[in-house]
Short mmCIF file of C-alpha atoms in Angstrom, two decimals:
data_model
loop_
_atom_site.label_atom_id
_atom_site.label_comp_id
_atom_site.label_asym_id
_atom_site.label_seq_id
_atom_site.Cartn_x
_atom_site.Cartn_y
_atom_site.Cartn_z
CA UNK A 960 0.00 0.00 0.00
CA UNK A 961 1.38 3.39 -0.74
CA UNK A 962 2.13 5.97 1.73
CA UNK A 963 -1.21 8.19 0.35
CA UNK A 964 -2.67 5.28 0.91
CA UNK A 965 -1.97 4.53 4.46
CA UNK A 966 -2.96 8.55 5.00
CA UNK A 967 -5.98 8.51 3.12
CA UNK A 968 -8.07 5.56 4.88
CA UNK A 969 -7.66 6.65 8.75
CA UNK A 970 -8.00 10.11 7.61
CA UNK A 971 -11.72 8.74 5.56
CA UNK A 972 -12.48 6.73 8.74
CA UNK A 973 -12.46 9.85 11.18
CA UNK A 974 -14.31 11.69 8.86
CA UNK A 975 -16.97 8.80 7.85
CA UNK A 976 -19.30 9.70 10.68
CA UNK A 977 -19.52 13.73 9.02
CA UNK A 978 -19.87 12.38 5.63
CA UNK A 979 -22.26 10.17 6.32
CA UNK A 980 -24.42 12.76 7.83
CA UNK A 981 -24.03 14.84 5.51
CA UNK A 982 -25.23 12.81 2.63
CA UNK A 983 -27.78 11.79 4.74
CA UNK A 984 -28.89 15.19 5.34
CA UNK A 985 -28.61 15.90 1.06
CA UNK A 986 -30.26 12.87 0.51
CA UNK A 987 -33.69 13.99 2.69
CA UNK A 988 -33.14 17.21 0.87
CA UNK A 989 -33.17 15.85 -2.80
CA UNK A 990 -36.07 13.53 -1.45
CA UNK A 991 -38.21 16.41 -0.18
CA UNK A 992 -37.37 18.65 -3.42
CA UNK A 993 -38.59 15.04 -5.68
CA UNK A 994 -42.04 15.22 -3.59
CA UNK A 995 -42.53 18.76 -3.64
CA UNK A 996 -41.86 19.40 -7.23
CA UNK A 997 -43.94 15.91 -8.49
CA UNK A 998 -46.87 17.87 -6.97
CA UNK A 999 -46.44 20.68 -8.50
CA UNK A 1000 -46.12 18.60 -11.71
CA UNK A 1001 -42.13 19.84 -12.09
CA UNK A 1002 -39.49 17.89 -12.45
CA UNK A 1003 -36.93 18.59 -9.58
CA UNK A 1004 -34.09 16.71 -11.77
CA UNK A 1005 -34.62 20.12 -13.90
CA UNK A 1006 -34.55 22.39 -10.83
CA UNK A 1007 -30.95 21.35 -10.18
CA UNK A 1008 -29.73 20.99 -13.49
CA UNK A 1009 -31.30 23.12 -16.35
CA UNK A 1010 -32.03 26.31 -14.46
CA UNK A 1011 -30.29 29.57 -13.70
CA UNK A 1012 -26.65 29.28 -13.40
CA UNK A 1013 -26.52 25.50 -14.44
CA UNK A 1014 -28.01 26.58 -18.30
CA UNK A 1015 -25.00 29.28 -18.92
CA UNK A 1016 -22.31 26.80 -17.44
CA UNK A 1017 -23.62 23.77 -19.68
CA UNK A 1018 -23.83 26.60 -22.46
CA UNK A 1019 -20.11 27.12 -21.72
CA UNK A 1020 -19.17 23.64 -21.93
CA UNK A 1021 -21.08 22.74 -24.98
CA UNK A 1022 -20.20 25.56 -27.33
CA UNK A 1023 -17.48 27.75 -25.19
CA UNK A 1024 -17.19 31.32 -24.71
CA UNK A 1025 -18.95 34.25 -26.63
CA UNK A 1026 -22.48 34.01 -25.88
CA UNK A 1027 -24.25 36.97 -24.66
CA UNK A 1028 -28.07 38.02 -23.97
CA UNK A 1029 -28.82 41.55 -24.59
CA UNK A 1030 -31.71 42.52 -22.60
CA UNK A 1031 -34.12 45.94 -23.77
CA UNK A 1032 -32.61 47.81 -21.08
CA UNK A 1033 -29.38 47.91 -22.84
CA UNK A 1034 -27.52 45.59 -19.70
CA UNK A 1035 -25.62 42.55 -21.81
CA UNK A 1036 -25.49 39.29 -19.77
CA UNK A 1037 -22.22 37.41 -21.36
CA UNK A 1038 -21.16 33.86 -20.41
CA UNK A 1039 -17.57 35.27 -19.82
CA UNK A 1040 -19.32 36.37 -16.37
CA UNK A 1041 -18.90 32.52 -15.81
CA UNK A 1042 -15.10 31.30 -14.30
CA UNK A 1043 -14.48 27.95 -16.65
CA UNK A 1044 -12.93 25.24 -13.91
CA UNK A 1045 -16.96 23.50 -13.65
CA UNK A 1046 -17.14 24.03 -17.53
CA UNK A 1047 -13.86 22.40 -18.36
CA UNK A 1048 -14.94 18.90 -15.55
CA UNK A 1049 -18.40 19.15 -17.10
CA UNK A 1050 -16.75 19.04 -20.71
CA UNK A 1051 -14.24 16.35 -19.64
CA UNK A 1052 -17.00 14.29 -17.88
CA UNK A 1053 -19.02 14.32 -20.98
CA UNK A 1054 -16.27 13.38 -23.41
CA UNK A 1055 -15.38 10.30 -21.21
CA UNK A 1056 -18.77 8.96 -20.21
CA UNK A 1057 -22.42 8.87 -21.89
CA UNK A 1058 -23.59 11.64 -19.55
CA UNK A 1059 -24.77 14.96 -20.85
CA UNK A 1060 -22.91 18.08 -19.61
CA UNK A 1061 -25.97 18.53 -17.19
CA UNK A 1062 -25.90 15.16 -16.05
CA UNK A 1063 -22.22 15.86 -15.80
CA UNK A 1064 -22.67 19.29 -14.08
CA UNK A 1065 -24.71 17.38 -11.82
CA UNK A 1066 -22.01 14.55 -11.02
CA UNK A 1067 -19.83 16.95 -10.73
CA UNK A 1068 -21.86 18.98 -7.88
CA UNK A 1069 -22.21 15.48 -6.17
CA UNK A 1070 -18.92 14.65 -5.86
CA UNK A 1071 -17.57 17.81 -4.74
CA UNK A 1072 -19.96 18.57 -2.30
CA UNK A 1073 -18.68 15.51 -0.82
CA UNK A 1074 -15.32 16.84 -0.97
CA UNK A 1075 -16.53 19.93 0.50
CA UNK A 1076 -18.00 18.15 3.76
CA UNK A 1077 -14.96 16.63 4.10
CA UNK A 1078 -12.63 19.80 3.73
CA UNK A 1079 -15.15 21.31 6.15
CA UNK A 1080 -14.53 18.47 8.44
CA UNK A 1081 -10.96 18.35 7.86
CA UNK A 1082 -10.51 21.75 8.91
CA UNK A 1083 -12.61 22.14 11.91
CA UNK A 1084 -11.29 18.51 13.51
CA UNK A 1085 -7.52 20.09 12.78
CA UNK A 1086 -8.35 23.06 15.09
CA UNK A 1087 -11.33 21.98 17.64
CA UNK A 1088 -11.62 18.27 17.10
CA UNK A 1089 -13.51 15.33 15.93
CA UNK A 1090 -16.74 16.19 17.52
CA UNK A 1091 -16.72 19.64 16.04
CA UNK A 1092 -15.97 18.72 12.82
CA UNK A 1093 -18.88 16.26 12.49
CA UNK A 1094 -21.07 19.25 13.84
CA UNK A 1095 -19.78 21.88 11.16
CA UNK A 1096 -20.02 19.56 7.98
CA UNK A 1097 -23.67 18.85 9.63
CA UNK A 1098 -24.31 22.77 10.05
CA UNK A 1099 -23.14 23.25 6.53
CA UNK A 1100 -25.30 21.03 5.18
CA UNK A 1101 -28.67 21.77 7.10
CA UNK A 1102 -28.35 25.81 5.73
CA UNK A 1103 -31.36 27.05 4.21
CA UNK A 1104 -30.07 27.29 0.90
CA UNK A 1105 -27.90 24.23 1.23
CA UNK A 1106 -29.91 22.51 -1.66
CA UNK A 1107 -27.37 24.70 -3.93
CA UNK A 1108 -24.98 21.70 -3.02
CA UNK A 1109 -26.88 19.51 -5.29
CA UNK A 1110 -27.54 21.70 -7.85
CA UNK A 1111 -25.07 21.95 -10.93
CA UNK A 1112 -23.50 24.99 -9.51
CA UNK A 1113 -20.14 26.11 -8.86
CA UNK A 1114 -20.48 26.18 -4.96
CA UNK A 1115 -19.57 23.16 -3.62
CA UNK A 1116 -16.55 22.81 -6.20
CA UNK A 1117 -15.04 25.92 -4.93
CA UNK A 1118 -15.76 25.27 -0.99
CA UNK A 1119 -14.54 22.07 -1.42
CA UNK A 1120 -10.84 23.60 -3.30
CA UNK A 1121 -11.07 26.33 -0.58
CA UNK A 1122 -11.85 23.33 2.21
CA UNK A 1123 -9.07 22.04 1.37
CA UNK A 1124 -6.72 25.02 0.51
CA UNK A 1125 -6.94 26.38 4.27
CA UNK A 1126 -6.20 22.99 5.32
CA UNK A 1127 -3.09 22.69 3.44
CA UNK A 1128 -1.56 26.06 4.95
CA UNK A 1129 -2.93 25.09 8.64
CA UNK A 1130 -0.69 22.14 8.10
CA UNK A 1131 2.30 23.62 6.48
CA UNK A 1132 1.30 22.66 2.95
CA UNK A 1133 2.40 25.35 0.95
CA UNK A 1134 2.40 24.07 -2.42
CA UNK A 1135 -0.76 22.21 -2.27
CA UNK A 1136 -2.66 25.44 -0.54
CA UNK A 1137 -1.55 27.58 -3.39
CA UNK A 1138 -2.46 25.15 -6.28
CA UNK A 1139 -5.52 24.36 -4.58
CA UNK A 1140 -6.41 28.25 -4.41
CA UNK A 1141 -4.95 28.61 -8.21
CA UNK A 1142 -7.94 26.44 -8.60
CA UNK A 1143 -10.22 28.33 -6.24
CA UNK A 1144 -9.83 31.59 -8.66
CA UNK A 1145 -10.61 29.61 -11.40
CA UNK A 1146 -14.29 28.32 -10.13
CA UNK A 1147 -15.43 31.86 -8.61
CA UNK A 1148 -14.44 35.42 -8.52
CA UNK A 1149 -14.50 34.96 -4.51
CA UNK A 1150 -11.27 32.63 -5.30
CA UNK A 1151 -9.78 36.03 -4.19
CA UNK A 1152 -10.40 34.99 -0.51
CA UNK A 1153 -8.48 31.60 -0.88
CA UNK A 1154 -5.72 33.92 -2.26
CA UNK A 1155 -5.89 36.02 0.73
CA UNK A 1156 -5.54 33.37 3.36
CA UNK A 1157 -2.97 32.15 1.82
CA UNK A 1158 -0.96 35.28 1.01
CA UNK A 1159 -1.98 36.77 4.64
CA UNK A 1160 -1.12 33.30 6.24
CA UNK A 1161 2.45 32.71 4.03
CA UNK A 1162 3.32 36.65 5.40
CA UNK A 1163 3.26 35.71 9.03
CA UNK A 1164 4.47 33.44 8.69
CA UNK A 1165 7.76 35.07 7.12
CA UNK A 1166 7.51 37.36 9.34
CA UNK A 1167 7.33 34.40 12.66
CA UNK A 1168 10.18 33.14 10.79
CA UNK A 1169 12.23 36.58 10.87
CA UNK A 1170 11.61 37.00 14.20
CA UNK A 1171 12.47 33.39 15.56
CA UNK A 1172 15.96 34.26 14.16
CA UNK A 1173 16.48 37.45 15.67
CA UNK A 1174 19.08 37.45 18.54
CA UNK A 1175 17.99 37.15 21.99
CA UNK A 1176 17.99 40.46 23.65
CA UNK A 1177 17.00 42.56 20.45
CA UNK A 1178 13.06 42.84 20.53
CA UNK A 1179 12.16 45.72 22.19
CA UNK A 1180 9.36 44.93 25.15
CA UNK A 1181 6.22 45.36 22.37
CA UNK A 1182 7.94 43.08 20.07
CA UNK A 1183 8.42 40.82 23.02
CA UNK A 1184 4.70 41.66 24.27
CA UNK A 1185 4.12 40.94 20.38
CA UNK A 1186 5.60 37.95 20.25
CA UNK A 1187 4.33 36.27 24.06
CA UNK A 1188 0.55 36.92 21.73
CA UNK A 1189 1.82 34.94 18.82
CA UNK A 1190 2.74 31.87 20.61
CA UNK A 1191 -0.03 32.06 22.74
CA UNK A 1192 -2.49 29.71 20.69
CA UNK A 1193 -5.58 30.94 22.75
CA UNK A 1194 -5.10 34.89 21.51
CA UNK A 1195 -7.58 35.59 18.99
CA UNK A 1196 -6.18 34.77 15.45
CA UNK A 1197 -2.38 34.63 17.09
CA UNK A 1198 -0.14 31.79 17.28
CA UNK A 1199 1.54 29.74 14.62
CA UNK A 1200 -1.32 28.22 12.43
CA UNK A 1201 0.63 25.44 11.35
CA UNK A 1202 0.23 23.12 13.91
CA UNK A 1203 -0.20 18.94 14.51
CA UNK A 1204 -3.23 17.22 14.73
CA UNK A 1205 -2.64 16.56 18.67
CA UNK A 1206 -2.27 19.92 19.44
CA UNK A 1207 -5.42 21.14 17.79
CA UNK A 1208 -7.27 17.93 19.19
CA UNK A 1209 -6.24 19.09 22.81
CA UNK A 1210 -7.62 22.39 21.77
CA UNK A 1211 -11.30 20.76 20.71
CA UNK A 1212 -11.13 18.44 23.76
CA UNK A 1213 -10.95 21.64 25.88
CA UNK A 1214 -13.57 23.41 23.84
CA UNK A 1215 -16.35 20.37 23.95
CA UNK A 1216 -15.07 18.04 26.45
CA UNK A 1217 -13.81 14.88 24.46
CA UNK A 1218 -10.35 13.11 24.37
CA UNK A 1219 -7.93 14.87 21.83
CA UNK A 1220 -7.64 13.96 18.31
CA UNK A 1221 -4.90 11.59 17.31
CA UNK A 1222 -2.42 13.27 14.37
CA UNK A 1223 -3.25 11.30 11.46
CA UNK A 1224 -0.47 14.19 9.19
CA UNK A 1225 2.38 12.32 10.74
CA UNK A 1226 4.56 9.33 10.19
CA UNK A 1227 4.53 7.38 13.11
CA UNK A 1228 7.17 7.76 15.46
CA UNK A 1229 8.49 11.05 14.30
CA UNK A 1230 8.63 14.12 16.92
CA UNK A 1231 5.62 16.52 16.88
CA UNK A 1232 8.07 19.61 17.08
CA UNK A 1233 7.73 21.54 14.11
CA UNK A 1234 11.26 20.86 12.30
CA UNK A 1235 8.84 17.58 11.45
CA UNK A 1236 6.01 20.15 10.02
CA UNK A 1237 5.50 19.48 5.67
CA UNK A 1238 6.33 22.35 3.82
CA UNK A 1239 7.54 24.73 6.17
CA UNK A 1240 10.28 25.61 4.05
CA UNK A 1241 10.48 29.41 3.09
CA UNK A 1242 11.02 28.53 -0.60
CA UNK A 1243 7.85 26.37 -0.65
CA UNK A 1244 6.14 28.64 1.45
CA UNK A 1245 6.88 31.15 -1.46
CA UNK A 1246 6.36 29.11 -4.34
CA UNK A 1247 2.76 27.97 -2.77
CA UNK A 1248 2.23 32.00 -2.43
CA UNK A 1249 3.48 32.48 -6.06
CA UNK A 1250 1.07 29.37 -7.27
CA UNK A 1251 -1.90 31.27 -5.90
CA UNK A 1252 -3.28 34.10 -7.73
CA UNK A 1253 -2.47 32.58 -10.77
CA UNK A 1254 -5.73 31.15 -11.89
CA UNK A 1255 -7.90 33.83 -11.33
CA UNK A 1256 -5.47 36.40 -12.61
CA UNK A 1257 -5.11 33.96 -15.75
CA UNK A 1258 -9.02 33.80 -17.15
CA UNK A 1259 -9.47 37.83 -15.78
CA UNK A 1260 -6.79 38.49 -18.06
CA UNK A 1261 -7.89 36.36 -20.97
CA UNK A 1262 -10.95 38.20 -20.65
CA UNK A 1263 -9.53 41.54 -20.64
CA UNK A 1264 -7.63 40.44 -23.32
CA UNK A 1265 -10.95 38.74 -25.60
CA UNK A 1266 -12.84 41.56 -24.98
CA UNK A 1267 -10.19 44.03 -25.80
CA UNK A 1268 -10.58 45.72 -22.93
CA UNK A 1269 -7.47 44.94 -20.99
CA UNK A 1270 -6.82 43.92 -17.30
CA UNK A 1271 -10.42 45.90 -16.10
CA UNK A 1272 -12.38 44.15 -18.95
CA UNK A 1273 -13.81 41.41 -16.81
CA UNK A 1274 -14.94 44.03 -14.71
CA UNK A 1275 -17.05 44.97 -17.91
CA UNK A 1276 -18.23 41.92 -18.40
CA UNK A 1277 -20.09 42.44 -14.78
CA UNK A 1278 -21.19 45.54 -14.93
CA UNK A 1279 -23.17 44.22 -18.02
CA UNK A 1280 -25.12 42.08 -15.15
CA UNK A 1281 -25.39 45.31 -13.30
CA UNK A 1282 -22.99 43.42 -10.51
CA UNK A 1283 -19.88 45.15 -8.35
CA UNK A 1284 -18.70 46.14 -5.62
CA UNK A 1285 -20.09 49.60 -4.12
CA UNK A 1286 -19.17 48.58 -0.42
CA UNK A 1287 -22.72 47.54 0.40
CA UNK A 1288 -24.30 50.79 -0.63
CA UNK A 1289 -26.79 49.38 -2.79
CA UNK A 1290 -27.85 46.77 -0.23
CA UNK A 1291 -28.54 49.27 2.27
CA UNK A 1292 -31.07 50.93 0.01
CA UNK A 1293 -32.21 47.81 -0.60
CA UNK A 1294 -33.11 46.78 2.97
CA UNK A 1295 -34.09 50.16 3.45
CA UNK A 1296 -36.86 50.28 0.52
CA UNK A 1297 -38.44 47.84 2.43
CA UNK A 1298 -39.59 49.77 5.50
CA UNK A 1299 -41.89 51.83 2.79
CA UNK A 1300 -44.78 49.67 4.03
CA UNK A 1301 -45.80 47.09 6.61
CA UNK A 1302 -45.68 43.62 5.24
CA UNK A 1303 -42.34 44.28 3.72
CA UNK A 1304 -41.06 45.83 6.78
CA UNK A 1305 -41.05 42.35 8.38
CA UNK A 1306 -38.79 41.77 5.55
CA UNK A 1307 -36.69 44.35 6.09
CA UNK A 1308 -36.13 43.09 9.37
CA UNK A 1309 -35.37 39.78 8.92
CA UNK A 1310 -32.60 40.88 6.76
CA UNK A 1311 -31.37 42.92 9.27
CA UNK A 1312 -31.19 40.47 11.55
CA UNK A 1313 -29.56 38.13 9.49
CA UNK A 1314 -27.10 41.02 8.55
CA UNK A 1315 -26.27 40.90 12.21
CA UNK A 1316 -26.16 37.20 12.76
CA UNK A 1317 -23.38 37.00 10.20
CA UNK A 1318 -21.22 40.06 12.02
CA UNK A 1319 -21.81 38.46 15.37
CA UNK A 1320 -20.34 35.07 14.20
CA UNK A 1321 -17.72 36.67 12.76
CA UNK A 1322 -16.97 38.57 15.70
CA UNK A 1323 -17.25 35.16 17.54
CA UNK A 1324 -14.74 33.53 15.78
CA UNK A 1325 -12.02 36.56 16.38
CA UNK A 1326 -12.65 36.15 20.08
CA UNK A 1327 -12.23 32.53 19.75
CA UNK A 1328 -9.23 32.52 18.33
CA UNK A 1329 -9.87 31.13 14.93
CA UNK A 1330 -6.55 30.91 12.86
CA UNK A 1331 -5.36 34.04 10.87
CA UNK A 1332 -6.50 31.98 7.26
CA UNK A 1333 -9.87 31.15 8.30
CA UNK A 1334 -10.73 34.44 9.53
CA UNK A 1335 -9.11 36.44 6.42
CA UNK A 1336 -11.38 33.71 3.98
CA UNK A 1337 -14.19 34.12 6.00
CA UNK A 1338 -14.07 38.03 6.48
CA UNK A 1339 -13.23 38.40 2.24
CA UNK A 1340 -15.78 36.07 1.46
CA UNK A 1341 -18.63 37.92 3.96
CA UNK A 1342 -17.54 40.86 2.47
CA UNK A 1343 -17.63 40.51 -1.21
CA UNK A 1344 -20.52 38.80 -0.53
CA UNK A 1345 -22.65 41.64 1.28
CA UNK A 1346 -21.24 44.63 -0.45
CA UNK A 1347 -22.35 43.03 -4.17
CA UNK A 1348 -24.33 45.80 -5.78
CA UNK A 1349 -27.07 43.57 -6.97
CA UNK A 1350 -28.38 40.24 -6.99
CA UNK A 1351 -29.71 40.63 -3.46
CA UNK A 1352 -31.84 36.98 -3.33
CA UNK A 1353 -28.27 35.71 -3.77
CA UNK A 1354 -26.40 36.98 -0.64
CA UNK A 1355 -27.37 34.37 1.44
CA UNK A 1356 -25.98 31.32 -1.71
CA UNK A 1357 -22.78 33.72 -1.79
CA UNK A 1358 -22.59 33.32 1.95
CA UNK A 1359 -22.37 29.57 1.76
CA UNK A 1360 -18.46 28.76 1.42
CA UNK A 1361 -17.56 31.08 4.10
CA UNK A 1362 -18.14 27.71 6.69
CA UNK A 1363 -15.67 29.06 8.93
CA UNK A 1364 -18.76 31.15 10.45
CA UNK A 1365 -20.35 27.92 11.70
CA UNK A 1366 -17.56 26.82 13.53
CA UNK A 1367 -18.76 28.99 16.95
CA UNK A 1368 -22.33 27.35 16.26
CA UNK A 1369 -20.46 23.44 15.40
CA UNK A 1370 -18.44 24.18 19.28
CA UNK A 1371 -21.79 25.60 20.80
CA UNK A 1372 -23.53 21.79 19.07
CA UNK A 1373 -20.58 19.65 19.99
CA UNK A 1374 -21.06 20.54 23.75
CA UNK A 1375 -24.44 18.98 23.84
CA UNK A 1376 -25.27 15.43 24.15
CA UNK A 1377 -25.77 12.94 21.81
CA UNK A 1378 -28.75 12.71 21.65
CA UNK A 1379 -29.79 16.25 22.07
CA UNK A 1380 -27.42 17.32 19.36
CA UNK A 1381 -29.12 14.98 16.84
CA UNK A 1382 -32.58 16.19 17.40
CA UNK A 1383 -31.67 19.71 16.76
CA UNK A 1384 -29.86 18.57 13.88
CA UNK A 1385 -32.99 16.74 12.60
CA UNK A 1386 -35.18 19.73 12.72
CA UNK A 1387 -33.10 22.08 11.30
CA UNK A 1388 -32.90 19.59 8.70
CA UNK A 1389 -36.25 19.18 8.06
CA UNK A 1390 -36.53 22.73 7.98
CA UNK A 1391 -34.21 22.91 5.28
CA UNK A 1392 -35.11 20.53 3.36
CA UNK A 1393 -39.01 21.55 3.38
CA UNK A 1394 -37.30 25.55 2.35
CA UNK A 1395 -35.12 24.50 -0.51
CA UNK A 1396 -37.99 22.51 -2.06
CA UNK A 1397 -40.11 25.73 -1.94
CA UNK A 1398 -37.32 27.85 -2.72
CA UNK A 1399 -36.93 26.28 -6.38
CA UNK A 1400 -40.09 25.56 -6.97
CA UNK A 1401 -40.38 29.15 -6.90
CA UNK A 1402 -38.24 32.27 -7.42
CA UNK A 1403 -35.28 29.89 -6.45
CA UNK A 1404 -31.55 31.29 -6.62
CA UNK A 1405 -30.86 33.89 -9.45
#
């Protein structure tokens, strides 16, 4: 058996009890969205596959780039709106099996949502612990829009490369984090918050470095203040991120009252001192750093350059859907058009409210001391995804990679019992499930 091997199956093993969950959790939702839409004489199949989103990346993968809608308003909807990494797996899933590129788009969503509930899990067991990760890939799954994980969208495809990404830098794995978030800015145009953790998280880690090899004596007392924080692994996004599996299991077994985590990242019998760390080397550090941007900055300038409008032609391209980025201006008018009468004043607050929600969590997990990466993706991803100048009905879809917001609510979960924790995890389920099958039987996600 190879040594990927003999890393792979524990690591599948610990996570089998999240996964499981999760795809039991998916499978009540697809079940409910079947039953719902056969009454309504739909077919839900459709719902996932041929609508929205899905139509423009099948269009992309059956005939490429260069289609455009122009509406009577002027506003030109082009497919180069659409990043091409689900395109080019939908494309290469058709050419090697019988399945349409919507059946493939489909596959494709299934697979990788999988991958995301693992990344999820991954992440959260590296820095609380088993129990929490089984709670966040379970919280993940039971959002109210989490049907988008089975639809042919390019959500779970990019949390699962971002999933994954964060892991690699919280365990030293430079090269792999920045190929992973190469791949990232190739699914979304929020691939910019994989690049961030990684840049932010390579950066202090240069910087740890630099001052690890200054002499003794030479910090002044707020460097030395400075760098007591840093190696303090309970300050709020301090310490060094790159850490074993049994240190971060001591850290969940403290947050919800279970035995630490073995390290499944290490050979057995090596040391757990962090000369034995993967990729901790400066030059892979940099080359992981260097790897990063390069997708994203690849296809924007392909489409600056097909459009013949340089490196700010993509930007263009969205304006033509009346998107950007306007720092959440034209979501506050939004929310604040709806206080012009009563029943959409209960709107209005609800949106408000969730507004909050999602600045208290985030808040939550900088008191908590979530690792730098995490809260850099998180905070990017929150904010590109609020301060959007259109496409409101979306936010809450956009909102879904940024899983590193559940992780106070997975800690909060993981402290109940058994038994409690699975009944709340049932209803919210059911919940869920019941919403996303009215959600795309009606409006659904734009």
């Amino acid at each position: 058996m190879t040594d990927l091997g003999t890393r792979t199956e524990p690591a599948l093993r610990r996570a089998a009890p999240a996964l499981l969950g999760y795809a039991a959790v998916r499978a009540l939702g697809l079940l409910t969205l079947a039953v719902w839409s056969a009454a309504r004489d739909k077919s839900a199949y459709t719902l996932l596959t041929a609508r929205w989103d899905a139509l423009w990346y099948t269009r992309v993968a059956e005939l490429g780039y260069g289609y455009e809608v122009r509406l009577p308003n002027g506003d030109v909807h082009s497919n180069l709106a659409f990043f091409p990494l689900l395109p080019w797996l939908e494309r290469l899933l058709h050419a090697a099996t019988p399945l349409s590129y919507a059946d493939a788009g489909f596959v494709v969503a299934l697979l990788t949502s999988l991958a995301a509930a693992w990344g999820v899990f991954a992440v959260t067991d590296h820095v609380y612990g088993r129990r929490a990760g089984v709670c966040a890939v379970l919280l993940w799954a039971v959002l109210p829009v989490g049907i988008v994980q089975s639809m042919a969208y390019s959500e779970s495809l990019f949390t699962a490369l971002a999933a994954w990404s964060l892991y690699a830098v919280l365990t030293g794995r430079w090269v792999t984090a920045g190929l992973l978030a190469a791949l990232a800015g190739l699914t979304r145009p929020v691939g910019l918050a994989v690049v961030a953790a990684v840049w932010v998280a390579g950066i202090a880690a240069f910087l740890r470095d630099r001052r690890d090899r200054a002499p003794s004596g030479s910090a002044t007392a707020a460097e030395e203040g400075t760098a007591s924080a840093v190696r303090d692994p309970s300050a709020p996004h301090a310490g060094s991120f790159v850490r074993n599996r049994s240190t971060a299991g001591e850290c969940g077994a403290r947050a919800t009252g279970h035995s630490p985590a073995p390290d499944l990242t290490r050979d057995p019998g090596t040391d757990a001192g962090p000369s034995h760390t993967p990729g901790t080397h400066p030059v892979r550090r940099a080359l992981g750093m260097g790897l990063a941007p390069l997708g994203a900055a690849a296809y924007v300038l392909w489409v600056g350059h097909r459009t013949g409008k340089g490196p700010l032609g993509y930007l263009d391209v969205q304006a033509g859907w009346r998107n950007g980025f306007d720092g959440g201006y034209a979501f506050a008018r939004f929310v604040a058009d709806k206080f012009t009468s009563f029943p959409s004043a209960l709107a209005g607050v609800g949106l408000i409210v969730g507004v909050g929600l999602v600045v208290w969590l985030y808040v939550v997990c900088a008191r908590q001391g979530q690792p730098l990466p995490l809260l850099v993706y998180a905070g990017v991803v929150t904010a590109l995804a609020l301060c959007a100048s259109s496409y409101f009905g979306s936010k809450p879809r956009l909102l879904m990679p940024a899983f590193p917001l559940l992780l106070p609510l997975a800690l909060a979960l993981a402290r109940s019992g058994t038994r409690r924790s699975a009944v709340i995890v049932t209803l919210i389920a059911t919940a869920s499930a019941l919403y996303g099958a009215f959600w795309l039987n009606g409006s659904g996600p734009p």
